[in-house]
mmCIF file with all atom_site columns, C-alpha atoms and ligand atoms in Angstrom:
data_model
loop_
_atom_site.group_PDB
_atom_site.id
_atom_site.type_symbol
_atom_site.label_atom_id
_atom_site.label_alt_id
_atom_site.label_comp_id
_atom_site.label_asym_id
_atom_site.label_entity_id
_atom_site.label_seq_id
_atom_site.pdbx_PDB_ins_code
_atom_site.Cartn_x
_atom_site.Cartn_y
_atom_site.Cartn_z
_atom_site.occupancy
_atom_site.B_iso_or_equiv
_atom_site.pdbx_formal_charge
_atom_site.auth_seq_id
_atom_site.auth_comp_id
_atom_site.auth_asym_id
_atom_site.auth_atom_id
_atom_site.pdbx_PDB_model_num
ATOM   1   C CA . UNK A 1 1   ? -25.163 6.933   14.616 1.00 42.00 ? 1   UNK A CA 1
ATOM   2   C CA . UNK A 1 2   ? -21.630 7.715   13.593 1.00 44.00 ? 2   UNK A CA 1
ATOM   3   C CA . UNK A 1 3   ? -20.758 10.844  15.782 1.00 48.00 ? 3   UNK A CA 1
ATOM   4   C CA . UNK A 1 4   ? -19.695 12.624  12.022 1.00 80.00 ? 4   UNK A CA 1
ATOM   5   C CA . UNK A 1 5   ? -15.850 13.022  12.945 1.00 93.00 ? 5   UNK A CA 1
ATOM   6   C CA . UNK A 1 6   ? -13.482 10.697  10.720 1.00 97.00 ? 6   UNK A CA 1
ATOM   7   C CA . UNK A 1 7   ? -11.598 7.580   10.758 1.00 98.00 ? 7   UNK A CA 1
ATOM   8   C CA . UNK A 1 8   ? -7.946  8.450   10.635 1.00 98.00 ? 8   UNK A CA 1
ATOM   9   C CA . UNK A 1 9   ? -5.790  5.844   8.859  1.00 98.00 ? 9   UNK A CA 1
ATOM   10  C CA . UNK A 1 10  ? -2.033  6.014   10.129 1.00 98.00 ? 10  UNK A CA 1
ATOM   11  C CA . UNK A 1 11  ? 0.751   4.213   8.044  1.00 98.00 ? 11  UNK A CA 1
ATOM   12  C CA . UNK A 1 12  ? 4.209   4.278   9.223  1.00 98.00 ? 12  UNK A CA 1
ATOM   13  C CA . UNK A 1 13  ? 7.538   3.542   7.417  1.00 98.00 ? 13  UNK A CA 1
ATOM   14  C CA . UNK A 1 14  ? 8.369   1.717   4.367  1.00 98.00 ? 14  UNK A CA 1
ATOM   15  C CA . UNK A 1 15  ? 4.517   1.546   3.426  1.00 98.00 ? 15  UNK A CA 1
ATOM   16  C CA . UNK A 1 16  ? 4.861   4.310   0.863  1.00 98.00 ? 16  UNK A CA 1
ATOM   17  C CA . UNK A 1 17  ? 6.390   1.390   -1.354 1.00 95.00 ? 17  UNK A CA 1
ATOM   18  C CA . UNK A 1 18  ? 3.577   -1.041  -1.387 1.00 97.00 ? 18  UNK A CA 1
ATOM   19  C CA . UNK A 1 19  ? 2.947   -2.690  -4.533 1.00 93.00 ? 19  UNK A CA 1
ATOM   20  C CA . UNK A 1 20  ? 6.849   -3.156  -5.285 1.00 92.00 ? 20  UNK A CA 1
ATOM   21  C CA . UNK A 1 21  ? 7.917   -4.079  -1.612 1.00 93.00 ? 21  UNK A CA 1
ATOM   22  C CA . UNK A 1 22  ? 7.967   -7.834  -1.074 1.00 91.00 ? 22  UNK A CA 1
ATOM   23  C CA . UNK A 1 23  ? 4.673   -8.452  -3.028 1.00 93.00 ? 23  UNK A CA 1
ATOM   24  C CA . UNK A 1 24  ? 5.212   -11.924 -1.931 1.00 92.00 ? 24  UNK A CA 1
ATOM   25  C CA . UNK A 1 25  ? 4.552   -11.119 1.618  1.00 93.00 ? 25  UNK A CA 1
ATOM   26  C CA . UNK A 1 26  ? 2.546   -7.383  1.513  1.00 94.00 ? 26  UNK A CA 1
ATOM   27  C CA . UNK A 1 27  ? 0.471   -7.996  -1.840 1.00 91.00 ? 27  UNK A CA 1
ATOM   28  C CA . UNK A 1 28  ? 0.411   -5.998  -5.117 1.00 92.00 ? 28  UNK A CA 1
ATOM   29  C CA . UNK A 1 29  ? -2.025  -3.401  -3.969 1.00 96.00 ? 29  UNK A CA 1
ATOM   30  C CA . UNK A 1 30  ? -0.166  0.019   -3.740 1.00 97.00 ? 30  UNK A CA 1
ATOM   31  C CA . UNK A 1 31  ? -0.948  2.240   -0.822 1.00 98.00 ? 31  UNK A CA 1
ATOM   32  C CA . UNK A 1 32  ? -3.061  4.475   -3.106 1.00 98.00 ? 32  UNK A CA 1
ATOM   33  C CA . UNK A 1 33  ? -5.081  1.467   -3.451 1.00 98.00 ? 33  UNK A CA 1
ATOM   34  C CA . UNK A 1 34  ? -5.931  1.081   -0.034 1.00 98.00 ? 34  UNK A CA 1
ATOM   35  C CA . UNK A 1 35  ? -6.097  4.184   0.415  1.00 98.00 ? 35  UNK A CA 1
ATOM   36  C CA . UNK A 1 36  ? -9.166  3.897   -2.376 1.00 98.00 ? 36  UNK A CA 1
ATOM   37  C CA . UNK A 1 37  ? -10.561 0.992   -1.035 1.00 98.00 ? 37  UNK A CA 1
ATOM   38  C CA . UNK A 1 38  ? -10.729 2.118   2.921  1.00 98.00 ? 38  UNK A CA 1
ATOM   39  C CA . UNK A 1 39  ? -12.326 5.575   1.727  1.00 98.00 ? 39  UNK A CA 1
ATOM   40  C CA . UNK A 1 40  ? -15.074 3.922   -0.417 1.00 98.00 ? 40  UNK A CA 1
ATOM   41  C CA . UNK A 1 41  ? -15.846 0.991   2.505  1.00 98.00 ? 41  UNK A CA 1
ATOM   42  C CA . UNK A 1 42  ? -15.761 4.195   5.218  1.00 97.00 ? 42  UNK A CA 1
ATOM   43  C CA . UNK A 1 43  ? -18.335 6.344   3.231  1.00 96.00 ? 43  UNK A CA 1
ATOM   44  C CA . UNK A 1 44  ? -20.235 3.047   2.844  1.00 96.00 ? 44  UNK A CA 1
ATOM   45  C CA . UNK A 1 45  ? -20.170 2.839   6.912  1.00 96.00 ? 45  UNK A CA 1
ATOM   46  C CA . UNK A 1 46  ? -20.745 6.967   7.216  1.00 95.00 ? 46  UNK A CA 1
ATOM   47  C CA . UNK A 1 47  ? -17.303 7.694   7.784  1.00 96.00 ? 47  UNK A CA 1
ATOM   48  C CA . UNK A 1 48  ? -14.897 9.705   5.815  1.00 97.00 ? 48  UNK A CA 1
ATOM   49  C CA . UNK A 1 49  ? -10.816 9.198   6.253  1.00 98.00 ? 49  UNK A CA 1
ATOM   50  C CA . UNK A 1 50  ? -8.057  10.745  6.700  1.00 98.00 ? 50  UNK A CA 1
ATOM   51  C CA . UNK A 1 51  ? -5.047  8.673   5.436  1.00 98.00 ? 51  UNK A CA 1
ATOM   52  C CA . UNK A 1 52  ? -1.657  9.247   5.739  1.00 98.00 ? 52  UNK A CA 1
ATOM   53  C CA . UNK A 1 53  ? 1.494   8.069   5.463  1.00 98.00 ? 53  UNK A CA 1
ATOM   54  C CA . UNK A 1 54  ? 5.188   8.794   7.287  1.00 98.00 ? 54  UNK A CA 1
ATOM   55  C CA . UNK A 1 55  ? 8.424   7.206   7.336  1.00 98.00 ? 55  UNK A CA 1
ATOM   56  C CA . UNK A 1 56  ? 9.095   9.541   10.561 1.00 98.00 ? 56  UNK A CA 1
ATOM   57  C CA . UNK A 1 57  ? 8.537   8.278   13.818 1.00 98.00 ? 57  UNK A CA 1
ATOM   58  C CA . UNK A 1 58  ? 7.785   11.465  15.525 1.00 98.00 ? 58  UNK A CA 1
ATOM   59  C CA . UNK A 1 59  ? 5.152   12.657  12.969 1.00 98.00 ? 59  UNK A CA 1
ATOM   60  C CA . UNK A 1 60  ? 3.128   9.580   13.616 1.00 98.00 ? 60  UNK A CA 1
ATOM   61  C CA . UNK A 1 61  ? 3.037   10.516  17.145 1.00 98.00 ? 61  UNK A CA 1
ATOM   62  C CA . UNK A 1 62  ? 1.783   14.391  16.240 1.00 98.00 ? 62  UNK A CA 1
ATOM   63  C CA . UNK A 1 63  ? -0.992  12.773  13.912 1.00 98.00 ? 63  UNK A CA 1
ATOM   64  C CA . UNK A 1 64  ? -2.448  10.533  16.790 1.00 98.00 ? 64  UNK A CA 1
ATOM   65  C CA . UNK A 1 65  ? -2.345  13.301  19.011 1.00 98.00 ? 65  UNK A CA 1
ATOM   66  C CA . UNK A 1 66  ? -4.103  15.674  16.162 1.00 98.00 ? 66  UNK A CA 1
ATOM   67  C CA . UNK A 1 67  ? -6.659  12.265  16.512 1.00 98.00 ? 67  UNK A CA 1
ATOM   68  C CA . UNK A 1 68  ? -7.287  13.075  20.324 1.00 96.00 ? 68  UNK A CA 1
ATOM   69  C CA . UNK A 1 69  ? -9.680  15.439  19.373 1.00 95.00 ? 69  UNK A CA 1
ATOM   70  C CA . UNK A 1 70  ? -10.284 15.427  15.701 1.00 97.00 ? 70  UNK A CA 1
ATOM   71  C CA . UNK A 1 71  ? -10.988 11.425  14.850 1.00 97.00 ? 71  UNK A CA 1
ATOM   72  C CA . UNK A 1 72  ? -13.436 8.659   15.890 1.00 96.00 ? 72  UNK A CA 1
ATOM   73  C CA . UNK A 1 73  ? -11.069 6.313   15.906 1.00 97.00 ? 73  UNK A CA 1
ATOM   74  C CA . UNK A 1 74  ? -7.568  5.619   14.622 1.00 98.00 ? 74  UNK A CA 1
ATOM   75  C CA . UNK A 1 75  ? -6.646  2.759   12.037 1.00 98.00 ? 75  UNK A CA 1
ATOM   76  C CA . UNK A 1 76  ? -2.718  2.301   13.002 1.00 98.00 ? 76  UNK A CA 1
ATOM   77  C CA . UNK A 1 77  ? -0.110  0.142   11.055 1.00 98.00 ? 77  UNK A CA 1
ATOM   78  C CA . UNK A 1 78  ? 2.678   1.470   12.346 1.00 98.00 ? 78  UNK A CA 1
ATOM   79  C CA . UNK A 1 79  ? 4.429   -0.850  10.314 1.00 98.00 ? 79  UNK A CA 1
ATOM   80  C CA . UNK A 1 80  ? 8.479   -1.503  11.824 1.00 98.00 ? 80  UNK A CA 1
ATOM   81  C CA . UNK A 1 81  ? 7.604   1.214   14.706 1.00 98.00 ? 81  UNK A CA 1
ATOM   82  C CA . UNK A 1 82  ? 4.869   -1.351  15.771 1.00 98.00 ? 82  UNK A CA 1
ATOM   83  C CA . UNK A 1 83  ? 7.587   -3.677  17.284 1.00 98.00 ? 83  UNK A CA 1
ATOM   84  C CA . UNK A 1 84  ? 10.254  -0.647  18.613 1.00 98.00 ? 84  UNK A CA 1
ATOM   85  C CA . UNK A 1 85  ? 8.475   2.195   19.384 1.00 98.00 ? 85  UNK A CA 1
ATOM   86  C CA . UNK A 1 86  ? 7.661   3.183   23.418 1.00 98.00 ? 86  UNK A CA 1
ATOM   87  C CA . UNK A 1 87  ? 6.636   6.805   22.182 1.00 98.00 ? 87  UNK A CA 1
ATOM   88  C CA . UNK A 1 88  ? 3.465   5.377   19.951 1.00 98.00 ? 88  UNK A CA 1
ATOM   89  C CA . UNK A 1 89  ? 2.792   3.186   22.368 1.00 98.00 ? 89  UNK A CA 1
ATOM   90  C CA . UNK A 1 90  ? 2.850   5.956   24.772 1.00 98.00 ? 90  UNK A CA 1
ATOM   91  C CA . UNK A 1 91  ? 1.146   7.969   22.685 1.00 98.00 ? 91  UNK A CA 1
ATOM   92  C CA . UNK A 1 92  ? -2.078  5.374   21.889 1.00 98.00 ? 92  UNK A CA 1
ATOM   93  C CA . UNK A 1 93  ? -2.271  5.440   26.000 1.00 98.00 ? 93  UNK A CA 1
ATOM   94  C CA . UNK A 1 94  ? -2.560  8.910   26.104 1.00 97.00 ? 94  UNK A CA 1
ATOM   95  C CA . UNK A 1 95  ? -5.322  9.655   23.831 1.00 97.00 ? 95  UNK A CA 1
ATOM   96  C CA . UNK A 1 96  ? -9.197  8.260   24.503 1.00 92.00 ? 96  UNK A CA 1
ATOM   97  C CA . UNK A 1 97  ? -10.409 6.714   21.224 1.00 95.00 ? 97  UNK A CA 1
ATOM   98  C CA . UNK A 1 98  ? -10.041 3.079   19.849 1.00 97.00 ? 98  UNK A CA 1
ATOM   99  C CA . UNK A 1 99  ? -6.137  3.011   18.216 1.00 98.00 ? 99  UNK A CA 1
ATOM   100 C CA . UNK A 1 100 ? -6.770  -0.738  15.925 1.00 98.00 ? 100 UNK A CA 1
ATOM   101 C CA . UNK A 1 101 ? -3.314  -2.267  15.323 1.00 98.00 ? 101 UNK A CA 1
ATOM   102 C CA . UNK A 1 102 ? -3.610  -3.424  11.579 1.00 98.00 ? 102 UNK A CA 1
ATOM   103 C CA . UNK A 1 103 ? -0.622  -5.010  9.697  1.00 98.00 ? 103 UNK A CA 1
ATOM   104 C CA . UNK A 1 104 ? -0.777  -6.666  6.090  1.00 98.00 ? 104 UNK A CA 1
ATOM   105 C CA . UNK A 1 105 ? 1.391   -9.960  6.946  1.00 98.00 ? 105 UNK A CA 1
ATOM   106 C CA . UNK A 1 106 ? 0.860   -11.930 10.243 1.00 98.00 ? 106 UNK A CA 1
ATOM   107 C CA . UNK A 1 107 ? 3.800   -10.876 12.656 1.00 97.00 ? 107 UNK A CA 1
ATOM   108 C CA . UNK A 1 108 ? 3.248   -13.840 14.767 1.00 96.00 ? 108 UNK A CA 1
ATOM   109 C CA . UNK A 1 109 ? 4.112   -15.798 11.620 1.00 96.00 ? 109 UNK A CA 1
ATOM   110 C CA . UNK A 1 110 ? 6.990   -14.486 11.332 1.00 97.00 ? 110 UNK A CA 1
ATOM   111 C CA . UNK A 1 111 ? 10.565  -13.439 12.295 1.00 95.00 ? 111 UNK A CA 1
ATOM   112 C CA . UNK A 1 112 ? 11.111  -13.531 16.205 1.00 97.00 ? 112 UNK A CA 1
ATOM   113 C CA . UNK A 1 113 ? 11.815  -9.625  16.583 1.00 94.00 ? 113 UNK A CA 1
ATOM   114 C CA . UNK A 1 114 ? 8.273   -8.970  14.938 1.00 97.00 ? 114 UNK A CA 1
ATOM   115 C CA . UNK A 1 115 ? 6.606   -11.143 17.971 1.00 98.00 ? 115 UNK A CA 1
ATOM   116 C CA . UNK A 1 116 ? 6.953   -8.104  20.226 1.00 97.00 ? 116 UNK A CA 1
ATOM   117 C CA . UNK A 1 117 ? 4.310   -5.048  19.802 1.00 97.00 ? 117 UNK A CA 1
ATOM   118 C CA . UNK A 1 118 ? 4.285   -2.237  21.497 1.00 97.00 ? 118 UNK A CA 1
ATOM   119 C CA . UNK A 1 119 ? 1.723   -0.760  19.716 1.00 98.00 ? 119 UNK A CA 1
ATOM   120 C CA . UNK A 1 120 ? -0.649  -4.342  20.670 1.00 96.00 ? 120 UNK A CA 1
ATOM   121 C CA . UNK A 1 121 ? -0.111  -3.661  24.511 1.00 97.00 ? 121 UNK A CA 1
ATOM   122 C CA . UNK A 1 122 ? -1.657  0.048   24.192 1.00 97.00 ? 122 UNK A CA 1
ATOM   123 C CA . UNK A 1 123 ? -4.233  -0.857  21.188 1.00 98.00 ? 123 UNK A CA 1
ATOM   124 C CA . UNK A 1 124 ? -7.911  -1.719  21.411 1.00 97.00 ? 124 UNK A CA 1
ATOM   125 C CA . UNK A 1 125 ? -7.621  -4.737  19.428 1.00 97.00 ? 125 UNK A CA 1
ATOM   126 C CA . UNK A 1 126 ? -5.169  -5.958  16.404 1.00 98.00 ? 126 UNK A CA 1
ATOM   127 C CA . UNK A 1 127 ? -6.040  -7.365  12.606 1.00 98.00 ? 127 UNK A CA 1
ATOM   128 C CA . UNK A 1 128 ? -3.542  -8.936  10.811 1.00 98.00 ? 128 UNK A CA 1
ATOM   129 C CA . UNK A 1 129 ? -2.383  -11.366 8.415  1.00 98.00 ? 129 UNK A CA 1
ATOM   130 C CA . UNK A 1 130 ? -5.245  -10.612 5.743  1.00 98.00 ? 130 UNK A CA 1
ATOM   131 C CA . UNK A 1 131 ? -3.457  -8.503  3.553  1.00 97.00 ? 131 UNK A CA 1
ATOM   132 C CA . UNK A 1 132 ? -5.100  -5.318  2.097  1.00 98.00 ? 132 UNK A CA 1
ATOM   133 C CA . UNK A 1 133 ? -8.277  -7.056  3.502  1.00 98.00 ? 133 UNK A CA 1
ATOM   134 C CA . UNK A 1 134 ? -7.055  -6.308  6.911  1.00 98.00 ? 134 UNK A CA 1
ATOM   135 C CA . UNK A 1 135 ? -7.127  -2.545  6.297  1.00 98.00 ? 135 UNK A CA 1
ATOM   136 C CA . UNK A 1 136 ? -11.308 -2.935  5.398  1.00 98.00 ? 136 UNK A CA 1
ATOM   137 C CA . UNK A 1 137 ? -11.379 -5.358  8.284  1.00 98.00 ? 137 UNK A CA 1
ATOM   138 C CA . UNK A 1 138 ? -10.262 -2.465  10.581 1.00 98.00 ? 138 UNK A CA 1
ATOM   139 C CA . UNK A 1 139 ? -12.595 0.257   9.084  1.00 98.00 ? 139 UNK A CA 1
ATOM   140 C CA . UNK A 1 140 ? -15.171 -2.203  9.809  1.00 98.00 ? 140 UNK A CA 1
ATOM   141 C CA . UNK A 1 141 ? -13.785 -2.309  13.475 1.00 98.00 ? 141 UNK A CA 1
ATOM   142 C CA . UNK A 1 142 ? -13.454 1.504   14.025 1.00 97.00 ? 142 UNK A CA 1
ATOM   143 C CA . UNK A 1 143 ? -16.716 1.987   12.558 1.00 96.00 ? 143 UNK A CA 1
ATOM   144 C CA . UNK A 1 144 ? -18.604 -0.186  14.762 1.00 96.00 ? 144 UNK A CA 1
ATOM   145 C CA . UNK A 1 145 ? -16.471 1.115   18.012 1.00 95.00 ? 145 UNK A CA 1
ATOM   146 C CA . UNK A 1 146 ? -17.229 4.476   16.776 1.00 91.00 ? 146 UNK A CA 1
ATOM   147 C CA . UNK A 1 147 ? -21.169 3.811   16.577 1.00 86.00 ? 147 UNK A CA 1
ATOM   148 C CA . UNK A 1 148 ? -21.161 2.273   20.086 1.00 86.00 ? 148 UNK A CA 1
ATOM   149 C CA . UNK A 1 149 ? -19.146 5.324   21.570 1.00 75.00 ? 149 UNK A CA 1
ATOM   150 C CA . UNK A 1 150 ? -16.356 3.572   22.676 1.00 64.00 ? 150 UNK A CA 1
ATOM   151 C CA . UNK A 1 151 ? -13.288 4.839   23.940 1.00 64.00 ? 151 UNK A CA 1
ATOM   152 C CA . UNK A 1 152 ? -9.820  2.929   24.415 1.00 62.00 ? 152 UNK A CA 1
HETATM 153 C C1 . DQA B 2 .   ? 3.739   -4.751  8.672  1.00 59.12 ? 1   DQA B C1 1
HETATM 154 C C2 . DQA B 2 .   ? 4.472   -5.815  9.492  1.00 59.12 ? 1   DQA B C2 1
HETATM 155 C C3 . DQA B 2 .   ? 5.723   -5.236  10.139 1.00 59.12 ? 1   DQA B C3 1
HETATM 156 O O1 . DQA B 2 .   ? 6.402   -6.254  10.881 1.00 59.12 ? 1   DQA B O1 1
HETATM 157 C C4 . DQA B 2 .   ? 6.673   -4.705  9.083  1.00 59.12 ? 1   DQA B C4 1
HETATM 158 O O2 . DQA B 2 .   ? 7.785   -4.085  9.694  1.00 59.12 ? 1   DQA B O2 1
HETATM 159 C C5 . DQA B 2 .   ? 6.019   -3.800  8.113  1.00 59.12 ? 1   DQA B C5 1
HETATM 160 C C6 . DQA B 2 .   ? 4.667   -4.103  7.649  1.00 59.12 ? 1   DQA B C6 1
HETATM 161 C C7 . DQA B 2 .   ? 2.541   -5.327  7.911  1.00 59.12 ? 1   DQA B C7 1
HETATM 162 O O3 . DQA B 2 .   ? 1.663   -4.560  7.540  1.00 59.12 ? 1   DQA B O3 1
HETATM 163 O O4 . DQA B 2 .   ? 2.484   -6.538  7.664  1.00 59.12 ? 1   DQA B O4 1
HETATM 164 O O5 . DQA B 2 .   ? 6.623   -2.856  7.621  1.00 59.12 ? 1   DQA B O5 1
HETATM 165 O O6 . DQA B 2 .   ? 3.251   -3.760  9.566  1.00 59.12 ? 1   DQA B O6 1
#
């Protein structure tokens, strides 16, 4: 059974302007949307969400620590931070629940300085490449780590 506690869903910079932002590459959903969609497929799995958004490094790093205690499990696209950021990468290895590195495009498909992540070498596992279907993929994911228990 789902231990009760919520998925959090962590979204870092420029994802506030989804749905106008290079629909060509990150869709026409808006964040709100997935923010819609993830709750629904959650509640579905007995989960509810916390989803939030920053374009500030350093709060993204307070909200996974807030997860430590308070989530299940941690849905991350950390967005740009993914492929610069020590301090979330540090921060996934400090805390003891599955962090799932989701992304709407497929890094690996593109530019060379988005081949690096720093958030993938701390993460439990990564989705990407699916577009706003990667974000349901990933509740799917933290659900079933969160049923089995698992930690990082
Ligand atoms: C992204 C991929 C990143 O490389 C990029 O910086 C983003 C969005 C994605 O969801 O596809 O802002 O994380």
């Amino acid at each position: 059974m789902p231990d009760g506690k919520p998925i959090y869903v962590l979204n870092g910079p420029n994802l506030n302007l989804l749905g106008s932002r290079e629909p060509h590459i990150y869709g026409s959903a808006t964040l709100a949307d997935i923010e819609a969609a993830v709750t629904k497929r959650a509640g579905e799995l007995g989960h509810t969400v916390v989803f939030r958004q920053s374009n500030i490094e350093g709060e993204l790093v307070d909200w996974l620590q807030e997860a430590r205690d308070k989530a299940a499990a941690v849905v991350l696209n950390a967005a740009a931070y993914t492929h610069t950021s020590v301090a979330l990468h540090d921060a996934i290895k400090a805390i003891a629940i599955p962090v799932i590195e989701t992304h709407l495009s497929n890094p690996a498909a593109r530019e060379d300085f988005r081949h690096v992540s720093l958030v993938g070498k701390a993460a439990k596992g990564v989705i990407a490449g699916f577009g706003a279907t990667s974000y349901l993929l990933a509740i799917e994911a933290a659900a079933a780590l969160a049923k089995e228990g698992q930690n990082a």
